[in-house]
Amino acid sequence: MIPNEIYERLKGKNILVTGGTGMIGRQVCDLLLENTNAYVVSVSLDRFQLNDRVNYLYGDLSDFKGFYDILKKNYINCVFHCAGIKGSPKVTKERPASFFVPLLQMNTNVLEASRMYGIKDLIYTSSIGAYGFISEDGSYGVSPFREESNFSTGNPIDSFPGWAKRMAELQIKSYKIEYGLNYSTVRLGNVYGEGDNFDSDNAMFIPSLMSKVYSWRKAEDTTLVEIFGDGKSIRDFCYSRDIAEGIILALHHGTFGSLDGGEGGGFYNLGGGVEYDIDTVIKTLKKIVHFTHGYTMESSTYLKRVLDISLARKNLGFNPETSLEEGLKKTWDWFKKNPQEYLKRKNYFRKEK
């Protein structure tokens, strides 16, 4: 999907990927190493390696000096800021400080240290949750979200993490105005894939479902796999490899023509391009692995939360090619082989034993 000339631009560069052990960051690292001779550094709070060609560093992104020193010591000239915090709606509601504070700290430090060090090429991964409520009754059923939608007023969908995401977007916009820096931003849909958080107590829908199915099959359980809701909610599910390609495309093309009067809101939406209700996802996974399930309530609010990616298709050449079934199969096959990896990774919501 990515033209060779884009990879040519990255050849020979020293590239830093924050969260390079995470679901999206590992895919970015792999794509860069498969197609360029770049020197790739990953910084995260995980202490393990995935690719022999990546320089994995243990580092806290909320430590400004520590991150600045990593940029300096490795002569970095390009940054993919993929690190973030993911959690289920339940932990978002119950533990907002665990989202808000570290997200603010890491985003502010990564962006400011990069600016001060002189980084010219940087891309930041924001989220669909930064969009605001677009219905007077407080619902957000009038979707898909488009870049020209007002992004800076009203409460964001994901409240505390949404505000943290917006603050980083605004920080990047301030750099454009004051310093002329063209840092790029993308807002992502519901990403899933290898290396996701599979902790069923605090994970997003697809990894949580897979974790429950895995435990159910391992125990030869006869009870139902319980799923919250009624299966009618619609989401924008996107496979991590496709998103990683979109991020590289957005870094190359830039996303700030809109601030000068063009289309969009200073960022691009990156998603799967297809709307799926929860029931369809479950039925698709059942084609791959057998399990029985039941919903925990007869009805729920019919929510449609998806991104319009037409602008990214037109301007970036972004074209997510992985079908839902193919992406679920790749993710399930990986999880079966690596069921404990998520326990080795930093999780802001896991209860310490």
mmCIF file of N, CA and C in Angstrom, residues 92-215:
data_model
loop_
_atom_site.group_PDB
_atom_site.id
_atom_site.type_symbol
_atom_site.label_atom_id
_atom_site.label_comp_id
_atom_site.label_asym_id
_atom_site.label_seq_id
_atom_site.Cartn_x
_atom_site.Cartn_y
_atom_site.Cartn_z
ATOM 1 N N THR A 92 -12.273 3.422 32.121
ATOM 2 C CA THR A 92 -12.276 4.834 31.749
ATOM 3 C C THR A 92 -13.137 5.624 32.718
ATOM 4 N N LYS A 93 -14.259 5.045 33.091
ATOM 5 C CA LYS A 93 -15.195 5.702 34.001
ATOM 6 C C LYS A 93 -14.710 5.659 35.442
ATOM 7 N N GLU A 94 -14.168 4.526 35.866
ATOM 8 C CA GLU A 94 -13.823 4.333 37.276
ATOM 9 C C GLU A 94 -12.442 4.862 37.649
ATOM 10 N N ARG A 95 -11.529 4.929 36.676
ATOM 11 C CA ARG A 95 -10.154 5.329 36.990
ATOM 12 C C ARG A 95 -9.658 6.408 36.025
ATOM 13 N N PRO A 96 -10.349 7.538 35.977
ATOM 14 C CA PRO A 96 -10.003 8.578 35.001
ATOM 15 C C PRO A 96 -8.614 9.172 35.187
ATOM 16 N N ALA A 97 -8.137 9.273 36.440
ATOM 17 C CA ALA A 97 -6.808 9.846 36.670
ATOM 18 C C ALA A 97 -5.716 8.972 36.083
ATOM 19 N N SER A 98 -5.947 7.654 36.081
ATOM 20 C CA SER A 98 -4.947 6.728 35.525
ATOM 21 C C SER A 98 -4.824 6.883 34.016
ATOM 22 N N PHE A 99 -5.847 7.441 33.383
ATOM 23 C CA PHE A 99 -5.757 7.806 31.967
ATOM 24 C C PHE A 99 -5.157 9.199 31.819
ATOM 25 N N PHE A 100 -5.801 10.161 32.460
ATOM 26 C CA PHE A 100 -5.571 11.572 32.186
ATOM 27 C C PHE A 100 -4.150 12.032 32.502
ATOM 28 N N VAL A 101 -3.682 11.739 33.703
ATOM 29 C CA VAL A 101 -2.392 12.283 34.143
ATOM 30 C C VAL A 101 -1.213 11.739 33.332
ATOM 31 N N PRO A 102 -1.034 10.401 33.219
ATOM 32 C CA PRO A 102 0.118 9.926 32.448
ATOM 33 C C PRO A 102 0.038 10.276 30.966
ATOM 34 N N LEU A 103 -1.186 10.320 30.398
ATOM 35 C CA LEU A 103 -1.302 10.723 28.995
ATOM 36 C C LEU A 103 -0.842 12.156 28.790
ATOM 37 N N LEU A 104 -1.283 13.054 29.654
ATOM 38 C CA LEU A 104 -0.840 14.443 29.574
ATOM 39 C C LEU A 104 0.674 14.546 29.701
ATOM 40 N N GLN A 105 1.222 13.836 30.672
ATOM 41 C CA GLN A 105 2.659 13.926 30.928
ATOM 42 C C GLN A 105 3.469 13.407 29.749
ATOM 43 N N MET A 106 3.122 12.215 29.264
ATOM 44 C CA MET A 106 3.928 11.638 28.191
ATOM 45 C C MET A 106 3.805 12.427 26.897
ATOM 46 N N ASN A 107 2.598 12.861 26.566
ATOM 47 C CA ASN A 107 2.417 13.599 25.319
ATOM 48 C C ASN A 107 3.140 14.943 25.353
ATOM 49 N N THR A 108 2.966 15.672 26.457
ATOM 50 C CA THR A 108 3.623 16.971 26.579
ATOM 51 C C THR A 108 5.141 16.830 26.477
ATOM 52 N N ASN A 109 5.700 15.847 27.163
ATOM 53 C CA ASN A 109 7.150 15.679 27.181
ATOM 54 C C ASN A 109 7.709 15.223 25.844
ATOM 55 N N VAL A 110 7.055 14.252 25.218
ATOM 56 C CA VAL A 110 7.536 13.757 23.927
ATOM 57 C C VAL A 110 7.540 14.882 22.893
ATOM 58 N N LEU A 111 6.453 15.633 22.840
ATOM 59 C CA LEU A 111 6.352 16.699 21.843
ATOM 60 C C LEU A 111 7.333 17.837 22.124
ATOM 61 N N GLU A 112 7.416 18.267 23.389
ATOM 62 C CA GLU A 112 8.291 19.398 23.702
ATOM 63 C C GLU A 112 9.767 19.020 23.599
ATOM 64 N N ALA A 113 10.130 17.828 24.044
ATOM 65 C CA ALA A 113 11.522 17.395 23.917
ATOM 66 C C ALA A 113 11.902 17.280 22.441
ATOM 67 N N SER A 114 10.992 16.767 21.621
ATOM 68 C CA SER A 114 11.256 16.651 20.184
ATOM 69 C C SER A 114 11.433 18.022 19.557
ATOM 70 N N ARG A 115 10.584 18.970 19.932
ATOM 71 C CA ARG A 115 10.710 20.329 19.400
ATOM 72 C C ARG A 115 12.036 20.951 19.810
ATOM 73 N N MET A 116 12.380 20.820 21.093
ATOM 74 C CA MET A 116 13.604 21.446 21.585
ATOM 75 C C MET A 116 14.846 20.822 20.967
ATOM 76 N N TYR A 117 14.795 19.516 20.710
ATOM 77 C CA TYR A 117 15.950 18.852 20.119
ATOM 78 C C TYR A 117 16.084 19.168 18.630
ATOM 79 N N GLY A 118 15.020 19.609 17.998
ATOM 80 C CA GLY A 118 15.076 19.980 16.590
ATOM 81 C C GLY A 118 14.472 18.954 15.649
ATOM 82 N N ILE A 119 13.636 18.061 16.146
ATOM 83 C CA ILE A 119 12.975 17.072 15.283
ATOM 84 C C ILE A 119 12.030 17.787 14.319
ATOM 85 N N LYS A 120 12.161 17.501 13.039
ATOM 86 C CA LYS A 120 11.289 18.086 12.020
ATOM 87 C C LYS A 120 10.164 17.139 11.613
ATOM 88 N N ASP A 121 10.436 15.842 11.640
ATOM 89 C CA ASP A 121 9.441 14.849 11.221
ATOM 90 C C ASP A 121 8.903 14.115 12.445
ATOM 91 N N LEU A 122 7.628 14.331 12.747
ATOM 92 C CA LEU A 122 6.996 13.676 13.889
ATOM 93 C C LEU A 122 5.525 13.453 13.578
ATOM 94 N N ILE A 123 5.010 12.302 14.019
ATOM 95 C CA ILE A 123 3.576 12.050 13.907
ATOM 96 C C ILE A 123 3.048 11.572 15.247
ATOM 97 N N TYR A 124 1.878 12.090 15.587
ATOM 98 C CA TYR A 124 1.229 11.792 16.856
ATOM 99 C C TYR A 124 -0.069 11.037 16.600
ATOM 100 N N THR A 125 -0.289 9.957 17.367
ATOM 101 C CA THR A 125 -1.497 9.154 17.195
ATOM 102 C C THR A 125 -2.527 9.536 18.254
ATOM 103 N N SER A 126 -3.579 10.200 17.794
ATOM 104 C CA SER A 126 -4.691 10.569 18.653
ATOM 105 C C SER A 126 -5.789 9.515 18.501
ATOM 106 N N SER A 127 -7.019 9.863 18.835
ATOM 107 C CA SER A 127 -8.062 8.845 18.929
ATOM 108 C C SER A 127 -9.428 9.385 18.534
ATOM 109 N N ILE A 128 -10.308 8.490 18.088
ATOM 110 C CA ILE A 128 -11.697 8.837 17.820
ATOM 111 C C ILE A 128 -12.351 9.436 19.055
ATOM 112 N N GLY A 129 -11.855 9.060 20.249
ATOM 113 C CA GLY A 129 -12.417 9.566 21.493
ATOM 114 C C GLY A 129 -12.224 11.059 21.694
ATOM 115 N N ALA A 130 -11.376 11.696 20.880
ATOM 116 C CA ALA A 130 -11.183 13.144 20.987
ATOM 117 C C ALA A 130 -12.310 13.918 20.324
ATOM 118 N N TYR A 131 -13.107 13.273 19.491
ATOM 119 C CA TYR A 131 -14.266 13.940 18.906
ATOM 120 C C TYR A 131 -15.270 14.263 19.998
ATOM 121 N N GLY A 132 -16.023 15.337 19.785
ATOM 122 C CA GLY A 132 -17.014 15.741 20.767
ATOM 123 C C GLY A 132 -18.373 15.132 20.485
ATOM 124 N N PHE A 133 -19.243 15.214 21.470
ATOM 125 C CA PHE A 133 -20.623 14.795 21.277
ATOM 126 C C PHE A 133 -21.266 15.694 20.224
ATOM 127 N N ILE A 134 -21.986 15.085 19.295
ATOM 128 C CA ILE A 134 -22.516 15.866 18.182
ATOM 129 C C ILE A 134 -24.037 15.842 18.121
ATOM 130 N N SER A 135 -24.677 15.443 19.220
ATOM 131 C CA SER A 135 -26.131 15.490 19.297
ATOM 132 C C SER A 135 -26.527 16.260 20.556
ATOM 133 N N GLU A 136 -27.607 17.024 20.469
ATOM 134 C CA GLU A 136 -28.005 17.866 21.587
ATOM 135 C C GLU A 136 -28.352 17.063 22.832
ATOM 136 N N ASP A 137 -28.794 15.818 22.637
ATOM 137 C CA ASP A 137 -29.171 15.007 23.790
ATOM 138 C C ASP A 137 -27.978 14.310 24.451
ATOM 139 N N GLY A 138 -26.779 14.604 23.961
ATOM 140 C CA GLY A 138 -25.587 14.036 24.567
ATOM 141 C C GLY A 138 -25.147 12.721 23.959
ATOM 142 N N SER A 139 -25.887 12.213 22.983
ATOM 143 C CA SER A 139 -25.484 10.983 22.323
ATOM 144 C C SER A 139 -24.561 11.317 21.161
ATOM 145 N N TYR A 140 -23.960 10.299 20.566
ATOM 146 C CA TYR A 140 -23.120 10.538 19.401
ATOM 147 C C TYR A 140 -23.473 9.547 18.312
ATOM 148 N N GLY A 141 -24.767 9.377 18.092
ATOM 149 C CA GLY A 141 -25.222 8.410 17.104
ATOM 150 C C GLY A 141 -25.152 8.912 15.679
ATOM 151 N N VAL A 142 -24.957 10.232 15.494
ATOM 152 C CA VAL A 142 -24.907 10.772 14.140
ATOM 153 C C VAL A 142 -23.475 10.700 13.644
ATOM 154 N N SER A 143 -23.047 9.528 13.292
ATOM 155 C CA SER A 143 -21.694 9.238 12.896
ATOM 156 C C SER A 143 -21.775 8.772 11.442
ATOM 157 N N PRO A 144 -20.751 8.705 10.634
ATOM 158 C CA PRO A 144 -19.333 8.740 11.018
ATOM 159 C C PRO A 144 -18.792 10.159 11.223
ATOM 160 N N PHE A 145 -17.732 10.215 12.003
ATOM 161 C CA PHE A 145 -17.082 11.478 12.292
ATOM 162 C C PHE A 145 -16.164 11.873 11.139
ATOM 163 N N ARG A 146 -16.245 13.136 10.773
ATOM 164 C CA ARG A 146 -15.395 13.667 9.692
ATOM 165 C C ARG A 146 -14.441 14.712 10.263
ATOM 166 N N GLU A 147 -13.315 14.891 9.576
ATOM 167 C CA GLU A 147 -12.279 15.779 10.085
ATOM 168 C C GLU A 147 -12.762 17.218 10.253
ATOM 169 N N GLU A 148 -13.715 17.632 9.436
ATOM 170 C CA GLU A 148 -14.169 19.014 9.546
ATOM 171 C C GLU A 148 -15.103 19.233 10.729
ATOM 172 N N SER A 149 -15.496 18.135 11.418
ATOM 173 C CA SER A 149 -16.315 18.282 12.617
ATOM 174 C C SER A 149 -15.552 19.094 13.652
ATOM 175 N N ASN A 150 -16.295 19.916 14.413
ATOM 176 C CA ASN A 150 -15.641 20.749 15.422
ATOM 177 C C ASN A 150 -14.966 19.864 16.463
ATOM 178 N N PHE A 151 -13.662 20.003 16.633
ATOM 179 C CA PHE A 151 -12.923 19.103 17.529
ATOM 180 C C PHE A 151 -12.464 19.776 18.805
ATOM 181 N N SER A 152 -12.643 21.073 18.932
ATOM 182 C CA SER A 152 -12.047 21.768 20.073
ATOM 183 C C SER A 152 -13.074 22.315 21.051
ATOM 184 N N THR A 153 -14.367 22.129 20.780
ATOM 185 C CA THR A 153 -15.383 22.597 21.708
ATOM 186 C C THR A 153 -16.284 21.440 22.107
ATOM 187 N N GLY A 154 -16.898 21.577 23.258
ATOM 188 C CA GLY A 154 -17.757 20.511 23.737
ATOM 189 C C GLY A 154 -16.945 19.383 24.351
ATOM 190 N N ASN A 155 -17.599 18.565 25.147
ATOM 191 C CA ASN A 155 -16.907 17.462 25.797
ATOM 192 C C ASN A 155 -16.563 16.357 24.814
ATOM 193 N N PRO A 156 -15.337 15.829 24.886
ATOM 194 C CA PRO A 156 -14.982 14.709 24.013
ATOM 195 C C PRO A 156 -15.716 13.444 24.427
ATOM 196 N N ILE A 157 -15.849 12.509 23.501
ATOM 197 C CA ILE A 157 -16.551 11.257 23.757
ATOM 198 C C ILE A 157 -15.944 10.520 24.944
ATOM 199 N N ASP A 158 -14.630 10.434 24.970
ATOM 200 C CA ASP A 158 -13.956 9.653 26.006
ATOM 201 C C ASP A 158 -13.537 10.478 27.216
ATOM 202 N N SER A 159 -14.141 11.650 27.370
ATOM 203 C CA SER A 159 -13.960 12.476 28.561
ATOM 204 C C SER A 159 -12.493 12.679 28.914
ATOM 205 N N PHE A 160 -12.011 12.108 30.006
ATOM 206 C CA PHE A 160 -10.651 12.397 30.480
ATOM 207 C C PHE A 160 -9.569 12.027 29.473
ATOM 208 N N PRO A 161 -9.524 10.805 28.944
ATOM 209 C CA PRO A 161 -8.508 10.530 27.924
ATOM 210 C C PRO A 161 -8.714 11.350 26.661
ATOM 211 N N GLY A 162 -9.982 11.667 26.348
ATOM 212 C CA GLY A 162 -10.245 12.494 25.177
ATOM 213 C C GLY A 162 -9.673 13.891 25.312
ATOM 214 N N TRP A 163 -9.806 14.474 26.523
ATOM 215 C CA TRP A 163 -9.214 15.785 26.762
ATOM 216 C C TRP A 163 -7.695 15.727 26.655
ATOM 217 N N ALA A 164 -7.085 14.678 27.184
ATOM 218 C CA ALA A 164 -5.626 14.552 27.103
ATOM 219 C C ALA A 164 -5.170 14.469 25.650
ATOM 220 N N LYS A 165 -5.910 13.708 24.838
ATOM 221 C CA LYS A 165 -5.580 13.610 23.418
ATOM 222 C C LYS A 165 -5.695 14.970 22.733
ATOM 223 N N ARG A 166 -6.763 15.696 23.062
ATOM 224 C CA ARG A 166 -6.957 17.015 22.453
ATOM 225 C C ARG A 166 -5.842 17.986 22.827
ATOM 226 N N MET A 167 -5.372 17.917 24.067
ATOM 227 C CA MET A 167 -4.323 18.833 24.499
ATOM 228 C C MET A 167 -3.055 18.646 23.665
ATOM 229 N N ALA A 168 -2.729 17.392 23.342
ATOM 230 C CA ALA A 168 -1.558 17.146 22.495
ATOM 231 C C ALA A 168 -1.797 17.688 21.087
ATOM 232 N N GLU A 169 -3.007 17.524 20.582
ATOM 233 C CA GLU A 169 -3.332 18.078 19.254
ATOM 234 C C GLU A 169 -3.169 19.594 19.262
ATOM 235 N N LEU A 170 -3.636 20.230 20.337
ATOM 236 C CA LEU A 170 -3.521 21.685 20.439
ATOM 237 C C LEU A 170 -2.063 22.112 20.588
ATOM 238 N N GLN A 171 -1.283 21.320 21.301
ATOM 239 C CA GLN A 171 0.149 21.604 21.448
ATOM 240 C C GLN A 171 0.821 21.585 20.075
ATOM 241 N N ILE A 172 0.482 20.603 19.258
ATOM 242 C CA ILE A 172 1.049 20.522 17.911
ATOM 243 C C ILE A 172 0.616 21.713 17.068
ATOM 244 N N LYS A 173 -0.647 22.104 17.207
ATOM 245 C CA LYS A 173 -1.132 23.269 16.463
ATOM 246 C C LYS A 173 -0.374 24.530 16.881
ATOM 247 N N SER A 174 -0.068 24.644 18.186
ATOM 248 C CA SER A 174 0.676 25.818 18.655
ATOM 249 C C SER A 174 2.078 25.853 18.066
ATOM 250 N N TYR A 175 2.688 24.688 17.876
ATOM 251 C CA TYR A 175 4.010 24.627 17.261
ATOM 252 C C TYR A 175 3.964 25.101 15.813
ATOM 253 N N LYS A 176 2.893 24.771 15.121
ATOM 254 C CA LYS A 176 2.729 25.209 13.730
ATOM 255 C C LYS A 176 2.662 26.732 13.664
ATOM 256 N N ILE A 177 1.890 27.325 14.575
ATOM 257 C CA ILE A 177 1.694 28.772 14.567
ATOM 258 C C ILE A 177 2.970 29.519 14.949
ATOM 259 N N GLU A 178 3.616 29.070 16.036
ATOM 260 C CA GLU A 178 4.755 29.824 16.564
ATOM 261 C C GLU A 178 6.089 29.455 15.935
ATOM 262 N N TYR A 179 6.283 28.166 15.627
ATOM 263 C CA TYR A 179 7.593 27.711 15.159
ATOM 264 C C TYR A 179 7.597 27.225 13.711
ATOM 265 N N GLY A 180 6.421 27.133 13.099
ATOM 266 C CA GLY A 180 6.353 26.655 11.720
ATOM 267 C C GLY A 180 6.608 25.172 11.578
ATOM 268 N N LEU A 181 6.454 24.417 12.661
ATOM 269 C CA LEU A 181 6.678 22.972 12.612
ATOM 270 C C LEU A 181 5.451 22.255 12.063
ATOM 271 N N ASN A 182 5.668 21.360 11.127
ATOM 272 C CA ASN A 182 4.565 20.636 10.507
ATOM 273 C C ASN A 182 4.455 19.222 11.051
ATOM 274 N N TYR A 183 4.305 19.113 12.355
ATOM 275 C CA TYR A 183 4.079 17.803 12.941
ATOM 276 C C TYR A 183 2.702 17.292 12.523
ATOM 277 N N SER A 184 2.592 15.988 12.337
ATOM 278 C CA SER A 184 1.372 15.385 11.816
ATOM 279 C C SER A 184 0.566 14.721 12.931
ATOM 280 N N THR A 185 -0.742 14.610 12.714
ATOM 281 C CA THR A 185 -1.638 13.985 13.672
ATOM 282 C C THR A 185 -2.631 13.089 12.950
ATOM 283 N N VAL A 186 -2.917 11.937 13.538
ATOM 284 C CA VAL A 186 -3.975 11.070 13.036
ATOM 285 C C VAL A 186 -4.886 10.691 14.197
ATOM 286 N N ARG A 187 -6.172 10.575 13.914
ATOM 287 C CA ARG A 187 -7.121 10.051 14.887
ATOM 288 C C ARG A 187 -7.507 8.644 14.466
ATOM 289 N N LEU A 188 -7.381 7.719 15.403
ATOM 290 C CA LEU A 188 -7.561 6.307 15.095
ATOM 291 C C LEU A 188 -8.895 5.786 15.601
ATOM 292 N N GLY A 189 -9.432 4.805 14.880
ATOM 293 C CA GLY A 189 -10.642 4.120 15.308
ATOM 294 C C GLY A 189 -10.308 3.033 16.312
ATOM 295 N N ASN A 190 -11.140 2.013 16.378
ATOM 296 C CA ASN A 190 -10.942 0.903 17.315
ATOM 297 C C ASN A 190 -9.929 -0.083 16.730
ATOM 298 N N VAL A 191 -8.674 0.093 17.090
ATOM 299 C CA VAL A 191 -7.601 -0.723 16.540
ATOM 300 C C VAL A 191 -7.471 -2.021 17.339
ATOM 301 N N TYR A 192 -7.208 -3.113 16.628
ATOM 302 C CA TYR A 192 -6.965 -4.399 17.277
ATOM 303 C C TYR A 192 -5.843 -5.106 16.523
ATOM 304 N N GLY A 193 -5.245 -6.112 17.155
ATOM 305 C CA GLY A 193 -4.186 -6.857 16.475
ATOM 306 C C GLY A 193 -3.239 -7.508 17.461
ATOM 307 N N GLU A 194 -2.169 -8.076 16.930
ATOM 308 C CA GLU A 194 -1.159 -8.722 17.751
ATOM 309 C C GLU A 194 -0.546 -7.712 18.720
ATOM 310 N N GLY A 195 -0.285 -8.172 19.955
ATOM 311 C CA GLY A 195 0.337 -7.288 20.931
ATOM 312 C C GLY A 195 -0.640 -6.385 21.662
ATOM 313 N N ASP A 196 -1.933 -6.615 21.496
ATOM 314 C CA ASP A 196 -2.938 -5.813 22.186
ATOM 315 C C ASP A 196 -2.945 -6.172 23.673
ATOM 316 N N ASN A 197 -3.687 -5.416 24.449
ATOM 317 C CA ASN A 197 -3.911 -5.748 25.853
ATOM 318 C C ASN A 197 -5.039 -6.770 25.924
ATOM 319 N N PHE A 198 -4.720 -7.996 26.349
ATOM 320 C CA PHE A 198 -5.710 -9.073 26.402
ATOM 321 C C PHE A 198 -6.190 -9.348 27.832
ATOM 322 N N ASP A 199 -6.060 -8.375 28.701
ATOM 323 C CA ASP A 199 -6.558 -8.527 30.064
ATOM 324 C C ASP A 199 -8.068 -8.295 30.044
ATOM 325 N N SER A 200 -8.840 -9.341 30.264
ATOM 326 C CA SER A 200 -10.294 -9.244 30.132
ATOM 327 C C SER A 200 -10.915 -8.306 31.159
ATOM 328 N N ASP A 201 -10.171 -7.956 32.214
ATOM 329 C CA ASP A 201 -10.700 -7.051 33.230
ATOM 330 C C ASP A 201 -10.694 -5.596 32.785
ATOM 331 N N ASN A 202 -9.836 -5.245 31.817
ATOM 332 C CA ASN A 202 -9.733 -3.836 31.443
ATOM 333 C C ASN A 202 -9.449 -3.603 29.965
ATOM 334 N N ALA A 203 -9.516 -4.645 29.140
ATOM 335 C CA ALA A 203 -9.199 -4.516 27.713
ATOM 336 C C ALA A 203 -10.388 -4.016 26.912
ATOM 337 N N MET A 204 -10.113 -3.616 25.680
ATOM 338 C CA MET A 204 -11.162 -3.241 24.740
ATOM 339 C C MET A 204 -11.901 -4.487 24.260
ATOM 340 N N PHE A 205 -12.934 -4.297 23.435
ATOM 341 C CA PHE A 205 -13.864 -5.380 23.136
ATOM 342 C C PHE A 205 -13.219 -6.615 22.514
ATOM 343 N N ILE A 206 -12.509 -6.469 21.384
ATOM 344 C CA ILE A 206 -11.994 -7.646 20.679
ATOM 345 C C ILE A 206 -10.974 -8.423 21.517
ATOM 346 N N PRO A 207 -9.934 -7.789 22.085
ATOM 347 C CA PRO A 207 -9.002 -8.582 22.902
ATOM 348 C C PRO A 207 -9.662 -9.154 24.155
ATOM 349 N N SER A 208 -10.600 -8.421 24.743
ATOM 350 C CA SER A 208 -11.305 -8.945 25.913
ATOM 351 C C SER A 208 -12.114 -10.181 25.541
ATOM 352 N N LEU A 209 -12.800 -10.125 24.397
ATOM 353 C CA LEU A 209 -13.579 -11.274 23.924
ATOM 354 C C LEU A 209 -12.672 -12.472 23.682
ATOM 355 N N MET A 210 -11.538 -12.243 23.014
ATOM 356 C CA MET A 210 -10.624 -13.343 22.732
ATOM 357 C C MET A 210 -10.064 -13.942 24.015
ATOM 358 N N SER A 211 -9.781 -13.105 24.994
ATOM 359 C CA SER A 211 -9.272 -13.604 26.272
ATOM 360 C C SER A 211 -10.308 -14.484 26.957
ATOM 361 N N LYS A 212 -11.560 -14.072 26.929
ATOM 362 C CA LYS A 212 -12.630 -14.870 27.538
ATOM 363 C C LYS A 212 -12.814 -16.191 26.802
ATOM 364 N N VAL A 213 -12.755 -16.151 25.470
ATOM 365 C CA VAL A 213 -12.908 -17.369 24.673
ATOM 366 C C VAL A 213 -11.749 -18.325 24.942
ATOM 367 N N TYR A 214 -10.537 -17.782 25.024
ATOM 368 C CA TYR A 214 -9.356 -18.605 25.281
ATOM 369 C C TYR A 214 -9.482 -19.308 26.634
ATOM 370 N N SER A 215 -9.878 -18.561 27.661
ATOM 371 C CA SER A 215 -10.032 -19.146 29.002
ATOM 372 C C SER A 215 -11.156 -20.177 29.017
#
